XYZ file of C-alpha atoms in Angstrom:
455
model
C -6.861 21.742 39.777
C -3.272 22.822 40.391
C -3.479 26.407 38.782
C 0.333 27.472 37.057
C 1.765 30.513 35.483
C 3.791 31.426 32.798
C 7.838 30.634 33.371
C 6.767 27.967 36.394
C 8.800 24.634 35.736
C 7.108 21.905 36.514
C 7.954 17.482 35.893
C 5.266 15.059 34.619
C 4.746 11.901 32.645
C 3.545 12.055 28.650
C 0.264 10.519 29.083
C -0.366 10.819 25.193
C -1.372 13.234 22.284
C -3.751 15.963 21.483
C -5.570 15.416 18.135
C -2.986 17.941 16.593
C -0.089 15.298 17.701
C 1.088 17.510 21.364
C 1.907 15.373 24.416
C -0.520 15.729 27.512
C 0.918 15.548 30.598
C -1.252 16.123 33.845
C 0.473 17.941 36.387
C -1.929 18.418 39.899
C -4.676 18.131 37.929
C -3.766 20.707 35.326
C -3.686 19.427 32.054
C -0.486 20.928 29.471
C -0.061 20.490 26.351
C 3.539 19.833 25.003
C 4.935 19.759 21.689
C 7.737 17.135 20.544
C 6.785 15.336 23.615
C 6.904 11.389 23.246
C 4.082 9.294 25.398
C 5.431 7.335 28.310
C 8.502 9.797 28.999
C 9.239 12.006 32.008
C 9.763 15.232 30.979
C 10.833 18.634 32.405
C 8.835 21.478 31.124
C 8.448 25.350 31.454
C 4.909 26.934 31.130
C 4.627 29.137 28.228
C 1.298 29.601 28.077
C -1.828 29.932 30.415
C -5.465 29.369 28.518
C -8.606 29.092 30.530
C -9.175 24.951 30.697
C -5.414 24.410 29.886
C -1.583 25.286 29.647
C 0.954 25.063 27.158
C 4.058 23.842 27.808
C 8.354 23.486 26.640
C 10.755 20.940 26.947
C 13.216 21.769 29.212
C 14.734 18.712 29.962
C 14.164 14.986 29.321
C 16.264 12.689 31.819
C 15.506 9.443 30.087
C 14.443 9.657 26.410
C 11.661 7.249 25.250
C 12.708 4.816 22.812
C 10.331 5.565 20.289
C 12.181 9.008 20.312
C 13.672 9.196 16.932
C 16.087 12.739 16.044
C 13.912 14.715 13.354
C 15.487 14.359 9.562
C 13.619 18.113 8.589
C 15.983 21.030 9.483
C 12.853 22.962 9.963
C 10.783 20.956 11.852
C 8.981 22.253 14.804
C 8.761 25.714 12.878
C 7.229 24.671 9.597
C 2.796 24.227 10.383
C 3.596 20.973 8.380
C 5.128 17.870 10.190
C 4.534 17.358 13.922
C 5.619 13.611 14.384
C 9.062 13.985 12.971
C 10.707 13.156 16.325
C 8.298 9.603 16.935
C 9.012 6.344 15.645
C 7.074 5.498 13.031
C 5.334 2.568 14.525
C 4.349 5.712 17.473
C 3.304 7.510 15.468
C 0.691 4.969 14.071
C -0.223 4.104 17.758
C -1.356 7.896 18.082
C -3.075 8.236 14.684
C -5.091 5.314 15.565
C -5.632 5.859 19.259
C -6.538 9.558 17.706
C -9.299 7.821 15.568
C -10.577 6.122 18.541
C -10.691 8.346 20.907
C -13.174 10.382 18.274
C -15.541 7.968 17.828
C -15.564 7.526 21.247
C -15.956 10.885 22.914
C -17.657 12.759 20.218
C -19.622 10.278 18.708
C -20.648 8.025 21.769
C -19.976 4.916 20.333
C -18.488 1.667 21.405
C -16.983 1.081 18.133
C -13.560 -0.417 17.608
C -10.695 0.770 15.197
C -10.037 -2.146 13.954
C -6.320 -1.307 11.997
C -4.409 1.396 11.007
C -3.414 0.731 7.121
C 0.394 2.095 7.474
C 2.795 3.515 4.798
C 5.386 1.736 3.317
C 6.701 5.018 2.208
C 6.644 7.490 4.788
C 8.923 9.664 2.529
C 8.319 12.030 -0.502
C 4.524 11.023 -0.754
C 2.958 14.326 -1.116
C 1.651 14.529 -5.223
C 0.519 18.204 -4.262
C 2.214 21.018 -2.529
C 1.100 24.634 -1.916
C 4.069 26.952 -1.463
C 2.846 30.042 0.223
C 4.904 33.334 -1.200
C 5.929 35.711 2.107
C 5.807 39.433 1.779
C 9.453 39.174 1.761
C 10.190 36.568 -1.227
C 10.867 33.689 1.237
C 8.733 30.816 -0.767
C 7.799 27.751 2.029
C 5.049 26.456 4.189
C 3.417 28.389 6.878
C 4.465 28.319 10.467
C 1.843 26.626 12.674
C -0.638 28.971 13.607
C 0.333 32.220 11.837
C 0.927 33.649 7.913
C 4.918 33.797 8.237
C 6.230 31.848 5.618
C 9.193 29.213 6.937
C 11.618 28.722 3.674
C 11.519 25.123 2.744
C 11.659 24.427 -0.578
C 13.450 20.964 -0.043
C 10.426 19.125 1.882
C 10.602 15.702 3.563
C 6.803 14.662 2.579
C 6.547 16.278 -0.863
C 7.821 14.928 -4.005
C 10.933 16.459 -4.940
C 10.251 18.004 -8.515
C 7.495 20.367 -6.458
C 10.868 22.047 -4.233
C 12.436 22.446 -7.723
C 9.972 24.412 -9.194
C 9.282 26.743 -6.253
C 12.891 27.360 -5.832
C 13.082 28.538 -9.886
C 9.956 30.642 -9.510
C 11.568 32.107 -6.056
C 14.997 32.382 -8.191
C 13.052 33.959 -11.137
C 11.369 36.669 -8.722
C 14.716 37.297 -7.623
C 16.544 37.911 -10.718
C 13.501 39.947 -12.568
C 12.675 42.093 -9.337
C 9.195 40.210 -9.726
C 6.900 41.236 -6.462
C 5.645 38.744 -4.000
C 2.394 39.703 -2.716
C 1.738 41.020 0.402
C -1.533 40.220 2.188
C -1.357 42.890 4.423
C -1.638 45.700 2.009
C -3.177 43.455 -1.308
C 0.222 44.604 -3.368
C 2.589 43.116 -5.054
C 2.312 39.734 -7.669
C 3.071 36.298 -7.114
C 1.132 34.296 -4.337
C 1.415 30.672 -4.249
C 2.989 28.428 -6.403
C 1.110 24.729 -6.485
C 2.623 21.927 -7.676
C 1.183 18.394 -8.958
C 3.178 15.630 -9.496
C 2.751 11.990 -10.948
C 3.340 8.270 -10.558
C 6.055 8.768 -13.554
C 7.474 11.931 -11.686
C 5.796 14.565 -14.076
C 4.856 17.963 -12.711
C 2.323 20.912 -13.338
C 2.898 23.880 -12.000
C 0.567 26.686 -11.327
C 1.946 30.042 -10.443
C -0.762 31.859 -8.575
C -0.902 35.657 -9.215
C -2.388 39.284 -8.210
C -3.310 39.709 -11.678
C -3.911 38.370 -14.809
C -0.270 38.417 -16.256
C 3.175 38.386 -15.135
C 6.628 40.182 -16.742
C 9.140 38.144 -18.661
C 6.748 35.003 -18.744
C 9.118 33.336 -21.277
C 11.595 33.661 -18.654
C 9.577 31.954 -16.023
C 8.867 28.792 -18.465
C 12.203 28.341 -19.207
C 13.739 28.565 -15.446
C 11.151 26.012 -14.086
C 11.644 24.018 -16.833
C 15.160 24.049 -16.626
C 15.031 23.199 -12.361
C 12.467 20.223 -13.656
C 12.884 19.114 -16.684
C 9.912 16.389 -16.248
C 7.319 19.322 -16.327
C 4.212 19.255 -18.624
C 2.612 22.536 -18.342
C 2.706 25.748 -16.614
C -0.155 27.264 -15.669
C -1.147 30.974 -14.398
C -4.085 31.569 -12.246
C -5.472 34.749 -11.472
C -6.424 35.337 -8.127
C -6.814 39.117 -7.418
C -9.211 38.518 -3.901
C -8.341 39.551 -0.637
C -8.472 35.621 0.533
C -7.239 32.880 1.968
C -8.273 30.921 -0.600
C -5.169 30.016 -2.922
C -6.911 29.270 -6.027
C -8.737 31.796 -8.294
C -11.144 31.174 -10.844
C -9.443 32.292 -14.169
C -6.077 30.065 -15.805
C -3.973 30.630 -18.514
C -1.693 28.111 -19.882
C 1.893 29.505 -20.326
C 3.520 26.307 -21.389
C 2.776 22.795 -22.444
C -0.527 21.211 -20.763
C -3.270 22.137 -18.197
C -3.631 19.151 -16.814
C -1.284 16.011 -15.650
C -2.241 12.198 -16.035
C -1.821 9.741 -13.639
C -2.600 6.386 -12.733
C -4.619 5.065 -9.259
C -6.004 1.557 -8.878
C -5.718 0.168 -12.577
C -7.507 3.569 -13.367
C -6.106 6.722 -15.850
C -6.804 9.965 -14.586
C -6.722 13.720 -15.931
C -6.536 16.302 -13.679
C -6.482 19.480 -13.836
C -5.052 22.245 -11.602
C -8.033 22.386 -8.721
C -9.095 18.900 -8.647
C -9.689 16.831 -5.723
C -6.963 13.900 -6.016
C -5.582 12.161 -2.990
C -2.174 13.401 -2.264
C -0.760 10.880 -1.259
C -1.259 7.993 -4.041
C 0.243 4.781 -2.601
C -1.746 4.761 0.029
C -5.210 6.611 -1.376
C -5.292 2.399 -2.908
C -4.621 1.083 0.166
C -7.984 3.247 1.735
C -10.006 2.918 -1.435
C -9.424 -0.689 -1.065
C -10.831 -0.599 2.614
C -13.518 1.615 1.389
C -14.214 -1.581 -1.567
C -14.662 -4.047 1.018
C -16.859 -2.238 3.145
C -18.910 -1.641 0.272
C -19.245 -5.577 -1.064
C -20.095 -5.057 -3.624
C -21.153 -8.182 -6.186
C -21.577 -6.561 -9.381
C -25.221 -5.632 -9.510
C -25.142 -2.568 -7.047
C -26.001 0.742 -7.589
C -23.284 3.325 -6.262
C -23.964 6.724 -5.532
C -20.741 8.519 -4.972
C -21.052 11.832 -3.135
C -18.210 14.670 -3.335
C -16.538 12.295 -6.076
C -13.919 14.838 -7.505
C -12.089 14.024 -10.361
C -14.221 10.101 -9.700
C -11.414 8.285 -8.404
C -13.612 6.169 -6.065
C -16.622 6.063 -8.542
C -14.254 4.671 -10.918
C -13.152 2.213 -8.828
C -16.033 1.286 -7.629
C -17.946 1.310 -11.021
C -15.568 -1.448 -11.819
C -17.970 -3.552 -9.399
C -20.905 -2.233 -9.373
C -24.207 -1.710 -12.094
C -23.811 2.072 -12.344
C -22.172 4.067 -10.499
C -23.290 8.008 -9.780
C -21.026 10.599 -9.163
C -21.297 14.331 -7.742
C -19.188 16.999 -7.452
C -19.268 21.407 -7.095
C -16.579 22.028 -9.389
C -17.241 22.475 -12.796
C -13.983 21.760 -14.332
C -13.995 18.761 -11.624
C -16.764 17.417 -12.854
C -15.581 17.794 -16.394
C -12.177 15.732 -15.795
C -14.434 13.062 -13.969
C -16.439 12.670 -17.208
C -13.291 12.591 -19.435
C -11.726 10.386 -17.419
C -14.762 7.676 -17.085
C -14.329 7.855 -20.830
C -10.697 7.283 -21.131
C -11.229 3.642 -18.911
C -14.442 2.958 -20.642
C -16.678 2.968 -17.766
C -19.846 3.214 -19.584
C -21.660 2.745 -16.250
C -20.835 5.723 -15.040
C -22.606 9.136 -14.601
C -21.498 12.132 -13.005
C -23.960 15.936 -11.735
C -22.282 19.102 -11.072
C -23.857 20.436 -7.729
C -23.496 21.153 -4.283
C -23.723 17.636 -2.588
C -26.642 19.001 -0.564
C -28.501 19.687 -3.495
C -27.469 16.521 -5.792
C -28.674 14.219 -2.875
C -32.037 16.155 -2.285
C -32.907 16.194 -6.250
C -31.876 12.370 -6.674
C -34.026 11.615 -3.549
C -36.964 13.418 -5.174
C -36.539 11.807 -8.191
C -36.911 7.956 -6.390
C -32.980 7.029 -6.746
C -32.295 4.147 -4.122
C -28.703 3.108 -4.535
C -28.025 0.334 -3.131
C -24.573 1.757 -1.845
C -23.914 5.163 -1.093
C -19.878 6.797 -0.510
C -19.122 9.916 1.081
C -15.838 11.821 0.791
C -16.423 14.833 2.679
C -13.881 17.977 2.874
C -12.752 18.313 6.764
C -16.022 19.776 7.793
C -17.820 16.791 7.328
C -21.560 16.745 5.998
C -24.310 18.917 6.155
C -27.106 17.994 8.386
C -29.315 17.742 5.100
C -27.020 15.517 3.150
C -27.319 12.718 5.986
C -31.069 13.497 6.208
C -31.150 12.910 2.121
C -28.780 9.905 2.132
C -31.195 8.298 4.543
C -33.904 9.143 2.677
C -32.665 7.348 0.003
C -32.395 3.706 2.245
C -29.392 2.352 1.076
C -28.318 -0.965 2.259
C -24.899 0.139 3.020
C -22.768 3.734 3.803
C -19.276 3.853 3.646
C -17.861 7.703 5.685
C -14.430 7.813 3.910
C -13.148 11.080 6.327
C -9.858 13.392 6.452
C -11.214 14.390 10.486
C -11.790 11.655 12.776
C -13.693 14.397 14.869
C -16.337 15.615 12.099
C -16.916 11.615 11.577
C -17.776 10.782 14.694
C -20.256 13.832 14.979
C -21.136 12.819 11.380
C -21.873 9.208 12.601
C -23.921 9.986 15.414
C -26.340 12.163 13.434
C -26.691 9.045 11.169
C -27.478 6.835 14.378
C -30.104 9.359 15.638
C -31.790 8.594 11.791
C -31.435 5.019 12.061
C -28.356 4.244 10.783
C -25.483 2.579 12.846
C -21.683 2.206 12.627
C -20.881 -1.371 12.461
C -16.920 -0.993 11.345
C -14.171 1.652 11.365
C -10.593 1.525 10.494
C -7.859 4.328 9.609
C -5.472 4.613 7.288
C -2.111 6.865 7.158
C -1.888 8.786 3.981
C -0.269 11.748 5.862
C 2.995 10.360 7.581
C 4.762 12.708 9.916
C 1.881 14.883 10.038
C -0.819 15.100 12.590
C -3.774 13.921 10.005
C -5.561 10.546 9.466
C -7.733 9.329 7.060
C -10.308 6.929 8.391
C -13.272 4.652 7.054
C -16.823 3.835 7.875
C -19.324 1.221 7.429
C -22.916 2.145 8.206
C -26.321 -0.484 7.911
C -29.755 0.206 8.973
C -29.706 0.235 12.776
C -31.973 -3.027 12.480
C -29.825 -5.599 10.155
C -26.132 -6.944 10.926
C -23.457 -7.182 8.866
C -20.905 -10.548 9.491
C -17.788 -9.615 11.499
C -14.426 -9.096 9.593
């Protein structure tokens, strides 16, 4: 392999992306990685970086631009962590999410399994029901730069719905004008950390103003400023989070204004959720997967769901709707408790729901002789625990269905299952993050011995 140093310039052909959307190109062997790159373009490039298997690379010149090239519409892109496809086409970009999806189930979990589709957006913009604004030590309120805690102002985001950029510009104006504090996570002073933002089908918001504390000066004054920047809010809420963390949520909330919680609508269903509740952000297109996730399950009508890491029971719900009863679990308490209300709200009396670790919900229910019939898994990006597979196996269900946010902890995931005698017999993917680097994807697994009819 070719070995290069920092400042070299260098020419090579886009070969592709990394699974965090950078172009490869291959140059004497030596594999750099490129941002804003576009596959099948020639590219002149600087070395910025030397790593021990690999280099990092910069645009220096590109003498004949791909046509998939597209000028990026974000003023900040390429500094904000957010967005890295803002310069691809977006039928490119969709290439790369699914070849991403692919190449996962491929290399890390070993199997010849195709990706059969890539479910696309048919609005790429403004989809985001949930932003995080992180607060600098400075005041600036924005997203994170890629890699690092410096906050990149960018209140007016090209993914998130606009009412969130209206109510972290009036809590940034408020600090402003009342000399409020932002906190600094270097020394664990000073107030205000995040401010998180839901929003709704109708165009509602809550807003949650996370602080160092339990109580902020001129409150009044902050209700009436975001309320005046988005007049469609429903409550403000305070949460308390006094940890030295990355975490952005704290434990303790206080309502300052209207409502703790926002409604919302998602396949036929009514939802409540509160402040931390798992909710797809992106709610278009969470149907379009759930949908996917429906017809790998087929069910009849009869079935017996078990729903693992269900959240506020948006696929429960929907797949109660089809099913005999339907089992949901979940490690948030106030989770779970939305999940219940909202079961009630729709009337799905078959419908049960178990606060607990998912670890220890499916080792209990295995113990206690549960065989669903079908069982879902919604996994955070770390996939599942070793002993959740072992337990869902345990339990001999006729079908799994992996619904995953990481392509990578899927395919590990899916392997495990095959080594217990359960095979992948379909995958597809499904882009609920457009201009980002992430993927959702779905999974049907059967006992390694039966077949399942081709789509």
């Amino acid at each position: 392999m070719e070995r290069l140093s920092v400042g070299q310039l260098a020419a090579g052909t886009v070969e592709g992306y990394s699974s965090e959307g950078l172009g490869i190109v291959r140059i004497g062997g030596a594999v750099v990685f490129v941002p804003r790159a576009v596959r099948g373009e020639t590219v002149k490039l600087r070395i910025t970086k030397v790593m021990k298997t690999c280099y990092a690379g910069e645009i220096v010149e590109i003498p004949k631009p791909s046509p998939e090239r597209r000028e990026p519409d974000c003023p900040v892109f390429g500094q904000c962590g957010g967005c890295v496809y803002r310069h691809l086409s977006y039928a490119e970009e969709l290439r790369a999410k699914r070849q991403k999806v692919q190449d996962a189930l491929t290399r890390i979990g070993g199997l010849d399994l195709a990706v059969e589709e890539i479910l696309g957006a048919k609005h790429p913009l403004h989809y985001r029901n949930k932003a995080q604004y992180p607060v600098g030590a400075d005041g600036t309120v924005g997203f994170y730069r890629q890699r690092s805690h410096q906050v990149i102002p960018a209140e007016e985001c090209r993914i998130c719905h606009p009412a969130a950029g209206r109510c972290a510009g009036a809590v940034r104006a408020w600090m402003k004008k009342y000399g409020v504090a932002p906190y600094d996570e270097r020394t664990g002073k000073g107030l205000v950390r995040h401010v998180y933002v839901r929003t709704n089908r109708k165009g509602e918001s809550l807003c949650c103003v996370v602080l160092n504390g339990k109580s902020a000066p001129r409150e009044p004054e902050l209700a009436a400023m975001i309320l005046a920047a988005a007049p469609q809010t429903v409550g403000i809420v305070l949460n308390s989070n006094p940890r030295r963390t990355n975490v952005v949520l704290g434990e303790k909330y206080r309502t300052l204004w209207g409502q703790n919680f926002l409604m919302d609508e998602l396949c036929g269903l009514s939802f409540k959720l509160s402040v931390p509740a798992f909710y797809q952000v992106n709610r278009e297109q969470a149907e379009v997967l759930y949908a996917k996730a429906m017809e790998f399950a087929g069910l009849t009508g009869t079935e017996t769901v078990l729903d693992l890491y269900c959240g506020a029971g948006t696929i429960t719900l929907t797949m109660a709707k089809r099913a005999g009863r339907a089992i949901g679990a979940e490690i948030v308490p106030q989770t779970v408790d939305n999940a219940r209300e909202n079961a009630a709200r729709n009337g799905a009396e078959n419908v049960e729901f178990f606060c607990g670790d998912a670890s220890d919900v499916a080792a209990k229910l295995e113990r206690d002789g549960l065989r669903p019939d079908v069982i879902c898994v919604d996994p955070p990006r770390k996939g599942l625990a070793p002993e959740v597979i072992a337990s869902a196996v345990g339990m001999s269900p006729r079908r799994i269905v992996y619904v995953s946010c990481d392509p990578a902890t899927l395919a590990r995931d899916l392997k495990r299952f095959g080594e217990l005698g359960y095979r992948a017999v379909r995958a597809a993917a499904a882009d609920l993050f457009p201009g980002t680097c992430h993927v959702e994807s779905v999974a049907l697994l059967v006992p390694a011995l039966e077949t399942v009819p081709a789509p």
